[in-house]
Amino acid sequence: MPKLVDHQERREALARALWRVVDQHGWTKVTMREVAREAGVSLGHLQHYFTSRTELLTFAMDLTAAQTGDRITRALAALDQPPHPRDVLRLVLAEMLPLGPEARASSRMRAAYVLETLHDPALREQAGLGLREGRAMVESLVRQAIAQGQIAPDRDPDVETDLVLALTGFAPLLELEVIEPQAALAAVDQHLDRLFAAAP
Amino acid sequence: MPKLVDHQERREALARALWRVVDQHGWTKVTMREVAREAGVSLGHLQHYFTSRTELLTFAMDLTAAQTGDRITRALAALDQPPHPRDVLRLVLAEMLPLGPEARASSRMRAAYVLETLHDPALREQAGLGLREGRAMVESLVRQAIAQGQIAPDRDPDVETDLVLALTGFAPLLELEVIEPQAALAAVDQHLDRLFAAAP
């Protein structure tokens, strides 16, 4: 199906033009007109692939999420198999924080997307779904570790899941250089060490 | 000095117009022209009070920070004196999270501001200063609690400070209703209970 593949590739190229606009000029410049200009195409051409700004943003965010997922999958494959749940959580958190160029781009896209959803119910629904899936994945790792005795049985899996997710809160502090990458990773490690402390 | 007071009041009224634009139309609409329209003044009038968009944003962010500070000060005054460091940290975290209308507006403004700073070195410098002050305040509370035996002496004050700050990471999860306000506060309490667990 070369036509469908071309269509997808074209859409990905346009989404990357959106990212370049975000990176170079900030979120305020993310209009259909500006993305078309950055991609070197006409507004009509862009509108052929994305009928609305919401559709373009949703596609760009899905692509960001897929690329973050790919990075995590590749890094997981490099761990001892089966990987220890602590290592999986550390790896996921490290990929969610703006510590390298790709992760930084994804992190900025996510932060901008959250703000955008506050004024767009369709985007908000979509973003909520994605984040709830991410939360469910972390929760299942925590529950599995409790069942296997790697996390003490008196830990509340819901609270522990939320406390792991809170560590993504280092993203803005890293962006503004309030904390250093090493300090963020040391804090992540400290938190995970306590979570996975030997059951009593 | 009625003239200076008027000037400050006028600037605050214009900053509030900026917030209304953010709240109603999102960050992409925050242009000098749009803020002037929302405030019901001419672009020239706005430019008389703020010579650039960066100056307006910096003022609006400083005002947001001052208002968050005022809310914290008022809430602190209602605690037993002198307040326990655990109660101070809980109160600060609760005011940083989007749990009520005022705190939600401040939280959104901060999130948008962080994104904006990525493309504006002057704003970035300013935002970094404010956040580093906030971090220093939390660190001094943690160090004081260690000195007073309220936090175990083997806890690393830098790591513990960063882990407390990470809890502001609940903000986007609350905005997208991935976690409920009660769950965020339960996780904050769990974290602080462990931090302030009796020294061994």
mmCIF file of C-alpha atoms in Angstrom:
data_model
loop_
_atom_site.group_PDB
_atom_site.id
_atom_site.type_symbol
_atom_site.label_atom_id
_atom_site.label_comp_id
_atom_site.label_asym_id
_atom_site.label_seq_id
_atom_site.Cartn_x
_atom_site.Cartn_y
_atom_site.Cartn_z
ATOM 1 C CA MET A 1 0.000 0.000 0.000
ATOM 2 C CA PRO A 2 2.526 2.617 -1.089
ATOM 3 C CA LYS A 3 -0.089 5.374 -1.087
ATOM 4 C CA LEU A 4 -1.045 4.839 2.561
ATOM 5 C CA VAL A 5 2.607 4.669 3.565
ATOM 6 C CA ASP A 6 3.317 7.891 1.698
ATOM 7 C CA HIS A 7 0.376 9.529 3.426
ATOM 8 C CA GLN A 8 1.700 8.510 6.867
ATOM 9 C CA GLU A 9 5.244 9.620 6.008
ATOM 10 C CA ARG A 10 3.952 12.951 4.750
ATOM 11 C CA ARG A 11 1.984 13.462 7.946
ATOM 12 C CA GLU A 12 5.065 12.611 10.047
ATOM 13 C CA ALA A 13 7.160 15.127 8.079
ATOM 14 C CA LEU A 14 4.530 17.816 8.752
ATOM 15 C CA ALA A 15 4.417 16.908 12.459
ATOM 16 C CA ARG A 16 8.195 17.315 12.567
ATOM 17 C CA ALA A 17 7.768 20.795 11.054
ATOM 18 C CA LEU A 18 5.422 21.546 13.965
ATOM 19 C CA TRP A 19 8.110 20.423 16.438
ATOM 20 C CA ARG A 20 10.672 22.669 14.768
ATOM 21 C CA VAL A 21 8.295 25.624 15.136
ATOM 22 C CA VAL A 22 7.840 24.767 18.844
ATOM 23 C CA ASP A 23 11.581 24.376 19.367
ATOM 24 C CA GLN A 24 12.642 27.510 17.539
ATOM 25 C CA HIS A 25 9.823 29.956 18.178
ATOM 26 C CA GLY A 26 7.785 28.603 21.072
ATOM 27 C CA TRP A 27 4.266 27.419 21.374
ATOM 28 C CA THR A 28 2.637 30.772 20.589
ATOM 29 C CA LYS A 29 3.782 30.373 16.966
ATOM 30 C CA VAL A 30 2.096 27.014 16.448
ATOM 31 C CA THR A 31 -0.508 28.012 13.893
ATOM 32 C CA MET A 32 -1.418 26.098 10.732
ATOM 33 C CA ARG A 33 0.068 28.952 8.687
ATOM 34 C CA GLU A 34 3.411 28.888 10.543
ATOM 35 C CA VAL A 35 3.721 25.084 10.376
ATOM 36 C CA ALA A 36 3.027 25.178 6.624
ATOM 37 C CA ARG A 37 5.702 27.873 6.218
ATOM 38 C CA GLU A 38 8.222 25.836 8.238
ATOM 39 C CA ALA A 39 7.435 22.708 6.194
ATOM 40 C CA GLY A 40 7.844 24.696 2.971
ATOM 41 C CA VAL A 41 4.317 23.868 1.772
ATOM 42 C CA SER A 42 1.169 25.885 1.163
ATOM 43 C CA LEU A 43 -1.526 26.199 3.803
ATOM 44 C CA GLY A 44 -3.831 24.274 1.449
ATOM 45 C CA HIS A 45 -1.310 21.419 1.233
ATOM 46 C CA LEU A 46 -1.108 21.201 5.049
ATOM 47 C CA GLN A 47 -4.912 21.285 5.267
ATOM 48 C CA HIS A 48 -5.079 18.361 2.837
ATOM 49 C CA TYR A 49 -3.250 16.240 5.433
ATOM 50 C CA PHE A 50 -4.715 17.811 8.595
ATOM 51 C CA THR A 51 -8.132 19.405 8.406
ATOM 52 C CA SER A 52 -7.648 21.303 11.666
ATOM 53 C CA ARG A 53 -4.977 22.477 14.072
ATOM 54 C CA THR A 54 -6.439 20.070 16.680
ATOM 55 C CA GLU A 55 -5.976 17.146 14.281
ATOM 56 C CA LEU A 56 -2.364 18.175 13.603
ATOM 57 C CA LEU A 57 -1.590 18.567 17.325
ATOM 58 C CA THR A 58 -3.175 15.213 18.171
ATOM 59 C CA PHE A 59 -1.156 13.487 15.473
ATOM 60 C CA ALA A 60 2.083 15.218 16.563
ATOM 61 C CA MET A 61 1.461 14.245 20.189
ATOM 62 C CA ASP A 62 0.669 10.624 19.258
ATOM 63 C CA LEU A 63 3.890 10.522 17.249
ATOM 64 C CA THR A 64 5.828 11.922 20.241
ATOM 65 C CA ALA A 65 4.285 9.284 22.505
ATOM 66 C CA ALA A 66 5.105 6.517 19.993
ATOM 67 C CA GLN A 67 8.723 7.680 19.752
ATOM 68 C CA THR A 68 9.059 7.794 23.549
ATOM 69 C CA GLY A 69 7.601 4.270 23.614
ATOM 70 C CA ASP A 70 10.150 3.143 21.007
ATOM 71 C CA ARG A 71 13.046 4.605 23.014
ATOM 72 C CA ILE A 72 11.793 2.788 26.135
ATOM 73 C CA THR A 73 11.345 -0.492 24.252
ATOM 74 C CA ARG A 74 14.877 -0.307 22.807
ATOM 75 C CA ALA A 75 16.384 0.486 26.224
ATOM 76 C CA LEU A 76 14.371 -2.329 27.878
ATOM 77 C CA ALA A 77 15.746 -4.834 25.371
ATOM 78 C CA ALA A 78 19.267 -3.969 26.562
ATOM 79 C CA LEU A 79 18.457 -4.971 30.182
ATOM 80 C CA ASP A 80 18.851 -8.456 31.658
ATOM 81 C CA GLN A 81 15.742 -10.487 30.784
ATOM 82 C CA PRO A 82 13.286 -10.530 32.398
ATOM 83 C CA PRO A 83 14.088 -7.024 33.657
ATOM 84 C CA HIS A 84 13.668 -6.172 37.343
ATOM 85 C CA PRO A 85 10.638 -3.875 37.876
ATOM 86 C CA ARG A 86 12.905 -1.315 39.582
ATOM 87 C CA ASP A 87 15.060 -1.098 36.436
ATOM 88 C CA VAL A 88 11.969 -0.740 34.252
ATOM 89 C CA LEU A 89 10.602 2.132 36.354
ATOM 90 C CA ARG A 90 13.980 3.879 36.405
ATOM 91 C CA LEU A 91 14.310 3.584 32.658
ATOM 92 C CA VAL A 92 10.780 4.897 32.019
ATOM 93 C CA LEU A 93 11.361 7.875 34.341
ATOM 94 C CA ALA A 94 14.739 8.657 32.741
ATOM 95 C CA GLU A 95 13.065 8.704 29.289
ATOM 96 C CA MET A 96 10.245 10.960 30.530
ATOM 97 C CA LEU A 97 12.688 13.579 31.858
ATOM 98 C CA PRO A 98 14.450 16.108 29.572
ATOM 99 C CA LEU A 99 17.901 14.521 29.960
ATOM 100 C CA GLY A 100 18.866 14.055 26.300
ATOM 101 C CA PRO A 101 17.895 15.884 23.081
ATOM 102 C CA GLU A 102 15.127 13.453 22.046
ATOM 103 C CA ALA A 103 13.666 13.110 25.518
ATOM 104 C CA ARG A 104 13.849 16.901 25.929
ATOM 105 C CA ALA A 105 11.901 17.482 22.709
ATOM 106 C CA SER A 106 9.242 14.960 23.814
ATOM 107 C CA SER A 107 9.054 16.484 27.274
ATOM 108 C CA ARG A 108 8.503 19.997 25.872
ATOM 109 C CA MET A 109 5.879 18.714 23.461
ATOM 110 C CA ARG A 110 4.013 17.027 26.339
ATOM 111 C CA ALA A 111 4.154 20.138 28.529
ATOM 112 C CA ALA A 112 2.852 22.343 25.719
ATOM 113 C CA TYR A 113 0.160 19.803 24.898
ATOM 114 C CA VAL A 114 -1.128 19.780 28.493
ATOM 115 C CA LEU A 115 -1.536 23.565 28.360
ATOM 116 C CA GLU A 116 -3.241 23.359 24.995
ATOM 117 C CA THR A 117 -5.758 20.789 26.237
ATOM 118 C CA LEU A 118 -7.045 23.221 28.867
ATOM 119 C CA HIS A 119 -8.827 25.116 26.081
ATOM 120 C CA ASP A 120 -9.682 22.237 23.787
ATOM 121 C CA PRO A 121 -11.969 19.477 25.156
ATOM 122 C CA ALA A 122 -11.170 17.081 22.264
ATOM 123 C CA LEU A 123 -7.425 17.310 22.911
ATOM 124 C CA ARG A 124 -8.045 17.044 26.647
ATOM 125 C CA GLU A 125 -9.926 13.775 26.257
ATOM 126 C CA GLN A 126 -7.147 12.382 24.055
ATOM 127 C CA ALA A 127 -4.354 13.490 26.406
ATOM 128 C CA GLY A 128 -6.168 12.094 29.445
ATOM 129 C CA LEU A 129 -6.495 8.699 27.748
ATOM 130 C CA GLY A 130 -2.775 8.542 26.956
ATOM 131 C CA LEU A 131 -1.718 9.556 30.464
ATOM 132 C CA ARG A 132 -4.149 7.130 32.113
ATOM 133 C CA GLU A 133 -2.641 4.328 30.015
ATOM 134 C CA GLY A 134 0.829 5.360 31.211
ATOM 135 C CA ARG A 135 -0.360 5.422 34.811
ATOM 136 C CA ALA A 136 -1.937 1.947 34.436
ATOM 137 C CA MET A 137 1.362 0.588 33.090
ATOM 138 C CA VAL A 138 3.280 1.917 36.117
ATOM 139 C CA GLU A 139 0.581 0.629 38.488
ATOM 140 C CA SER A 140 0.775 -2.887 37.032
ATOM 141 C CA LEU A 141 4.564 -2.899 37.525
ATOM 142 C CA VAL A 142 4.127 -1.791 41.151
ATOM 143 C CA ARG A 143 1.425 -4.412 41.814
ATOM 144 C CA GLN A 144 3.539 -7.135 40.199
ATOM 145 C CA ALA A 145 6.544 -6.172 42.357
ATOM 146 C CA ILE A 146 4.368 -6.318 45.492
ATOM 147 C CA ALA A 147 3.047 -9.751 44.478
ATOM 148 C CA GLN A 148 6.624 -10.961 43.884
ATOM 149 C CA GLY A 149 7.861 -9.619 47.234
ATOM 150 C CA GLN A 150 10.122 -6.962 45.656
ATOM 151 C CA ILE A 151 8.064 -4.195 47.253
ATOM 152 C CA ALA A 152 6.803 -4.627 50.846
ATOM 153 C CA PRO A 153 3.186 -5.911 50.967
ATOM 154 C CA ASP A 154 2.042 -3.059 53.238
ATOM 155 C CA ARG A 155 2.699 -0.469 50.525
ATOM 156 C CA ASP A 156 -0.451 0.956 48.914
ATOM 157 C CA PRO A 157 -0.081 0.345 45.142
ATOM 158 C CA ASP A 158 -2.167 3.411 44.211
ATOM 159 C CA VAL A 159 -0.191 5.811 46.391
ATOM 160 C CA GLU A 160 3.141 4.292 45.304
ATOM 161 C CA THR A 161 2.168 4.574 41.636
ATOM 162 C CA ASP A 162 1.302 8.263 42.073
ATOM 163 C CA LEU A 163 4.565 8.927 43.944
ATOM 164 C CA VAL A 164 6.553 7.368 41.081
ATOM 165 C CA LEU A 165 4.654 9.495 38.545
ATOM 166 C CA ALA A 166 5.301 12.636 40.611
ATOM 167 C CA LEU A 167 9.013 12.238 39.794
ATOM 168 C CA THR A 168 8.230 13.492 36.278
ATOM 169 C CA GLY A 169 7.835 16.818 38.128
ATOM 170 C CA PHE A 170 11.599 17.230 37.759
ATOM 171 C CA ALA A 171 11.048 18.160 34.089
ATOM 172 C CA PRO A 172 10.452 21.924 34.556
ATOM 173 C CA LEU A 173 13.160 22.088 37.258
ATOM 174 C CA LEU A 174 15.643 20.528 34.826
ATOM 175 C CA GLU A 175 14.571 22.828 31.979
ATOM 176 C CA LEU A 176 15.209 25.899 34.122
ATOM 177 C CA GLU A 177 18.450 24.439 35.529
ATOM 178 C CA VAL A 178 17.145 24.635 39.090
ATOM 179 C CA ILE A 179 18.398 21.078 39.531
ATOM 180 C CA GLU A 180 21.120 19.244 37.616
ATOM 181 C CA PRO A 181 20.498 16.000 35.674
ATOM 182 C CA GLN A 182 22.675 14.074 38.164
ATOM 183 C CA ALA A 183 20.652 15.384 41.117
ATOM 184 C CA ALA A 184 17.357 14.411 39.455
ATOM 185 C CA LEU A 185 18.627 10.882 38.795
ATOM 186 C CA ALA A 186 20.012 10.611 42.351
ATOM 187 C CA ALA A 187 16.585 11.560 43.726
ATOM 188 C CA VAL A 188 14.870 9.055 41.404
ATOM 189 C CA ASP A 189 17.283 6.351 42.593
ATOM 190 C CA GLN A 190 16.764 7.258 46.250
ATOM 191 C CA HIS A 191 12.987 7.062 45.837
ATOM 192 C CA LEU A 192 13.138 3.718 44.001
ATOM 193 C CA ASP A 193 15.647 2.284 46.529
ATOM 194 C CA ARG A 194 13.183 3.026 49.333
ATOM 195 C CA LEU A 195 10.248 1.665 47.348
ATOM 196 C CA PHE A 196 12.085 -1.578 46.632
ATOM 197 C CA ALA A 197 13.590 -1.877 50.125
ATOM 198 C CA ALA A 198 13.440 -5.495 51.360
ATOM 199 C CA ALA A 199 9.989 -6.421 52.661
ATOM 200 C CA PRO A 200 9.958 -6.521 56.504
ATOM 201 C CA MET B 1 2.713 58.873 45.940
ATOM 202 C CA PRO B 2 -0.669 58.468 44.263
ATOM 203 C CA LYS B 3 0.884 58.473 40.792
ATOM 204 C CA LEU B 4 3.169 55.521 41.492
ATOM 205 C CA VAL B 5 0.326 53.589 43.104
ATOM 206 C CA ASP B 6 -1.897 54.258 40.108
ATOM 207 C CA HIS B 7 0.879 53.053 37.808
ATOM 208 C CA GLN B 8 1.247 49.788 39.772
ATOM 209 C CA GLU B 9 -2.542 49.270 39.890
ATOM 210 C CA ARG B 10 -2.792 49.900 36.165
ATOM 211 C CA ARG B 11 -0.049 47.377 35.484
ATOM 212 C CA GLU B 12 -1.771 44.805 37.697
ATOM 213 C CA ALA B 13 -5.060 45.345 35.844
ATOM 214 C CA LEU B 14 -3.259 44.760 32.533
ATOM 215 C CA ALA B 15 -1.564 41.621 33.908
ATOM 216 C CA ARG B 16 -5.007 40.333 34.910
ATOM 217 C CA ALA B 17 -6.160 40.905 31.330
ATOM 218 C CA LEU B 18 -3.235 38.693 30.236
ATOM 219 C CA TRP B 19 -4.414 35.956 32.621
ATOM 220 C CA ARG B 20 -7.952 36.162 31.218
ATOM 221 C CA VAL B 21 -6.552 35.694 27.711
ATOM 222 C CA VAL B 22 -4.575 32.646 28.917
ATOM 223 C CA ASP B 23 -7.600 31.212 30.711
ATOM 224 C CA GLN B 24 -10.090 31.750 27.925
ATOM 225 C CA HIS B 25 -8.074 31.295 24.764
ATOM 226 C CA GLY B 26 -4.843 29.584 25.736
ATOM 227 C CA TRP B 27 -1.248 30.624 25.583
ATOM 228 C CA THR B 28 -1.050 30.917 21.793
ATOM 229 C CA LYS B 29 -3.240 34.030 21.996
ATOM 230 C CA VAL B 30 -0.963 35.884 24.403
ATOM 231 C CA THR B 31 0.135 38.725 22.151
ATOM 232 C CA MET B 32 0.356 42.401 23.088
ATOM 233 C CA ARG B 33 -2.510 43.097 20.682
ATOM 234 C CA GLU B 34 -4.796 40.459 22.228
ATOM 235 C CA VAL B 35 -4.044 41.535 25.814
ATOM 236 C CA ALA B 36 -4.803 45.165 24.890
ATOM 237 C CA ARG B 37 -8.093 44.049 23.305
ATOM 238 C CA GLU B 38 -9.023 42.019 26.411
ATOM 239 C CA ALA B 39 -8.157 44.965 28.688
ATOM 240 C CA GLY B 40 -10.263 47.284 26.502
ATOM 241 C CA VAL B 41 -7.339 49.602 25.799
ATOM 242 C CA SER B 42 -5.340 50.524 22.712
ATOM 243 C CA LEU B 43 -2.090 48.782 21.860
ATOM 244 C CA GLY B 44 -0.323 52.118 22.441
ATOM 245 C CA HIS B 45 -1.811 52.366 25.923
ATOM 246 C CA LEU B 46 -0.564 48.865 26.804
ATOM 247 C CA GLN B 47 2.863 49.723 25.386
ATOM 248 C CA HIS B 48 2.983 52.789 27.635
ATOM 249 C CA TYR B 49 2.902 50.438 30.649
ATOM 250 C CA PHE B 50 4.903 47.546 29.177
ATOM 251 C CA THR B 51 7.407 48.259 26.449
ATOM 252 C CA SER B 52 7.602 44.600 25.383
ATOM 253 C CA ARG B 53 5.757 41.314 25.643
ATOM 254 C CA THR B 54 8.675 39.967 27.744
ATOM 255 C CA GLU B 55 8.255 42.828 30.232
ATOM 256 C CA LEU B 56 4.512 42.157 30.476
ATOM 257 C CA LEU B 57 5.047 38.411 30.974
ATOM 258 C CA THR B 58 7.717 38.970 33.626
ATOM 259 C CA PHE B 59 5.447 41.354 35.519
ATOM 260 C CA ALA B 60 2.468 38.967 35.257
ATOM 261 C CA MET B 61 4.595 36.067 36.499
ATOM 262 C CA ASP B 62 5.999 38.121 39.403
ATOM 263 C CA LEU B 63 2.443 39.079 40.335
ATOM 264 C CA THR B 64 1.400 35.407 40.220
ATOM 265 C CA ALA B 65 4.333 34.471 42.459
ATOM 266 C CA ALA B 66 3.507 37.290 44.894
ATOM 267 C CA GLN B 67 -0.133 36.177 45.077
ATOM 268 C CA THR B 68 0.897 32.551 45.701
ATOM 269 C CA GLY B 69 3.221 33.865 48.426
ATOM 270 C CA ASP B 70 0.340 35.840 49.973
ATOM 271 C CA ARG B 71 -1.919 32.770 49.996
ATOM 272 C CA ILE B 72 0.831 30.743 51.708
ATOM 273 C CA THR B 73 1.497 33.505 54.274
ATOM 274 C CA ARG B 74 -2.217 33.769 55.139
ATOM 275 C CA ALA B 75 -2.531 29.976 55.497
ATOM 276 C CA LEU B 76 0.652 29.785 57.614
ATOM 277 C CA ALA B 77 -0.763 32.383 60.015
ATOM 278 C CA ALA B 78 -3.698 30.041 60.674
ATOM 279 C CA LEU B 79 -1.387 27.234 61.885
ATOM 280 C CA ASP B 80 -0.186 26.724 65.480
ATOM 281 C CA GLN B 81 2.842 28.976 66.085
ATOM 282 C CA PRO B 82 5.615 28.195 65.504
ATOM 283 C CA PRO B 83 4.343 25.855 62.755
ATOM 284 C CA HIS B 84 5.807 22.346 62.389
ATOM 285 C CA PRO B 85 8.024 22.102 59.263
ATOM 286 C CA ARG B 86 5.896 19.198 58.015
ATOM 287 C CA ASP B 87 2.789 21.406 58.089
ATOM 288 C CA VAL B 88 4.643 24.206 56.305
ATOM 289 C CA LEU B 89 5.784 21.886 53.499
ATOM 290 C CA ARG B 90 2.304 20.404 53.125
ATOM 291 C CA LEU B 91 0.745 23.832 52.911
ATOM 292 C CA VAL B 92 3.271 25.060 50.329
ATOM 293 C CA LEU B 93 2.746 21.945 48.178
ATOM 294 C CA ALA B 94 -1.054 22.250 48.425
ATOM 295 C CA GLU B 95 -0.830 25.879 47.226
ATOM 296 C CA MET B 96 1.478 24.918 44.327
ATOM 297 C CA LEU B 97 -0.964 22.286 43.030
ATOM 298 C CA PRO B 98 -4.063 23.198 40.968
ATOM 299 C CA LEU B 99 -6.538 22.275 43.730
ATOM 300 C CA GLY B 100 -8.585 25.484 43.926
ATOM 301 C CA PRO B 101 -9.435 28.234 41.385
ATOM 302 C CA GLU B 102 -6.648 30.644 42.451
ATOM 303 C CA ALA B 103 -3.973 27.974 42.799
ATOM 304 C CA ARG B 104 -5.088 26.506 39.447
ATOM 305 C CA ALA B 105 -4.689 29.869 37.687
ATOM 306 C CA SER B 106 -1.208 30.303 39.221
ATOM 307 C CA SER B 107 -0.216 26.768 38.301
ATOM 308 C CA ARG B 108 -1.247 27.265 34.657
ATOM 309 C CA MET B 109 0.570 30.573 34.495
ATOM 310 C CA ARG B 110 3.751 28.935 35.847
ATOM 311 C CA ALA B 111 3.527 26.036 33.382
ATOM 312 C CA ALA B 112 3.039 28.398 30.435
ATOM 313 C CA TYR B 113 5.859 30.601 31.671
ATOM 314 C CA VAL B 114 8.295 27.673 31.794
ATOM 315 C CA LEU B 115 7.543 26.888 28.149
ATOM 316 C CA GLU B 116 7.900 30.518 27.184
ATOM 317 C CA THR B 117 11.318 30.792 28.849
ATOM 318 C CA LEU B 118 12.719 28.088 26.567
ATOM 319 C CA HIS B 119 12.760 30.647 23.742
ATOM 320 C CA ASP B 120 13.512 33.781 25.721
ATOM 321 C CA PRO B 121 16.812 33.920 27.665
ATOM 322 C CA ALA B 122 15.750 37.007 29.699
ATOM 323 C CA LEU B 123 12.588 35.272 30.913
ATOM 324 C CA ARG B 124 14.559 32.082 31.527
ATOM 325 C CA GLU B 125 17.025 33.875 33.798
ATOM 326 C CA GLN B 126 14.149 35.472 35.731
ATOM 327 C CA ALA B 127 12.203 32.209 36.088
ATOM 328 C CA GLY B 128 15.307 30.319 37.189
ATOM 329 C CA LEU B 129 15.961 32.901 39.928
ATOM 330 C CA GLY B 130 12.422 32.608 41.298
ATOM 331 C CA LEU B 131 12.478 28.820 41.299
ATOM 332 C CA ARG B 132 15.916 28.646 42.909
ATOM 333 C CA GLU B 133 14.606 30.907 45.701
ATOM 334 C CA GLY B 134 11.669 28.533 46.180
ATOM 335 C CA ARG B 135 14.015 25.539 46.289
ATOM 336 C CA ALA B 136 16.262 27.285 48.841
ATOM 337 C CA MET B 137 13.242 27.944 51.066
ATOM 338 C CA VAL B 138 12.258 24.249 51.008
ATOM 339 C CA GLU B 139 15.881 23.203 51.603
ATOM 340 C CA SER B 140 16.195 25.445 54.671
ATOM 341 C CA LEU B 141 12.999 23.903 56.126
ATOM 342 C CA VAL B 142 14.388 20.402 55.525
ATOM 343 C CA ARG B 143 17.783 21.283 57.084
ATOM 344 C CA GLN B 144 16.088 22.906 60.073
ATOM 345 C CA ALA B 145 13.921 19.789 60.606
ATOM 346 C CA ILE B 146 17.033 17.559 60.461
ATOM 347 C CA ALA B 147 18.828 19.841 62.988
ATOM 348 C CA GLN B 148 15.782 19.674 65.292
ATOM 349 C CA GLY B 149 15.517 15.884 65.039
ATOM 350 C CA GLN B 150 12.180 15.957 63.171
ATOM 351 C CA ILE B 151 13.794 14.323 60.135
ATOM 352 C CA ALA B 152 16.327 11.518 60.651
ATOM 353 C CA PRO B 153 19.948 12.767 60.557
ATOM 354 C CA ASP B 154 20.968 10.233 57.889
ATOM 355 C CA ARG B 155 18.654 11.842 55.305
ATOM 356 C CA ASP B 156 20.462 13.827 52.599
ATOM 357 C CA PRO B 157 18.958 17.357 52.677
ATOM 358 C CA ASP B 158 19.583 17.970 48.967
ATOM 359 C CA VAL B 159 17.940 14.757 47.822
ATOM 360 C CA GLU B 160 15.024 15.215 50.252
ATOM 361 C CA THR B 161 14.483 18.780 49.051
ATOM 362 C CA ASP B 162 14.351 17.628 45.436
ATOM 363 C CA LEU B 163 11.946 14.788 46.286
ATOM 364 C CA VAL B 164 9.597 17.271 47.988
ATOM 365 C CA LEU B 165 9.757 19.570 44.938
ATOM 366 C CA ALA B 166 9.022 16.632 42.624
ATOM 367 C CA LEU B 167 5.562 16.419 44.189
ATOM 368 C CA THR B 168 4.610 19.529 42.199
ATOM 369 C CA GLY B 169 4.674 17.043 39.288
ATOM 370 C CA PHE B 170 1.088 16.198 40.215
ATOM 371 C CA ALA B 171 -0.013 19.469 38.574
ATOM 372 C CA PRO B 172 -0.402 18.184 34.979
ATOM 373 C CA LEU B 173 -1.870 14.885 36.252
ATOM 374 C CA LEU B 174 -4.502 16.837 38.191
ATOM 375 C CA GLU B 175 -5.233 19.133 35.237
ATOM 376 C CA LEU B 176 -5.907 16.142 32.983
ATOM 377 C CA GLU B 177 -7.861 14.329 35.705
ATOM 378 C CA VAL B 178 -5.469 11.382 35.636
ATOM 379 C CA ILE B 179 -5.421 11.565 39.418
ATOM 380 C CA GLU B 180 -7.988 13.060 41.795
ATOM 381 C CA PRO B 181 -7.201 15.904 44.238
ATOM 382 C CA GLN B 182 -7.705 13.518 47.175
ATOM 383 C CA ALA B 183 -5.209 11.026 45.720
ATOM 384 C CA ALA B 184 -2.604 13.754 45.162
ATOM 385 C CA LEU B 185 -2.963 14.967 48.761
ATOM 386 C CA ALA B 186 -2.836 11.376 50.076
ATOM 387 C CA ALA B 187 0.436 10.823 48.188
ATOM 388 C CA VAL B 188 1.850 14.138 49.497
ATOM 389 C CA ASP B 189 0.910 13.093 53.046
ATOM 390 C CA GLN B 190 2.432 9.640 52.603
ATOM 391 C CA HIS B 191 5.686 11.150 51.351
ATOM 392 C CA LEU B 192 5.859 13.703 54.197
ATOM 393 C CA ASP B 193 4.946 11.057 56.815
ATOM 394 C CA ARG B 194 7.933 8.980 55.686
ATOM 395 C CA LEU B 195 10.216 12.021 55.549
ATOM 396 C CA PHE B 196 9.261 13.035 59.084
ATOM 397 C CA ALA B 197 9.274 9.484 60.466
ATOM 398 C CA ALA B 198 10.878 9.355 63.922
ATOM 399 C CA ALA B 199 14.680 9.417 63.723
ATOM 400 C CA PRO B 200 16.140 5.920 64.466
#
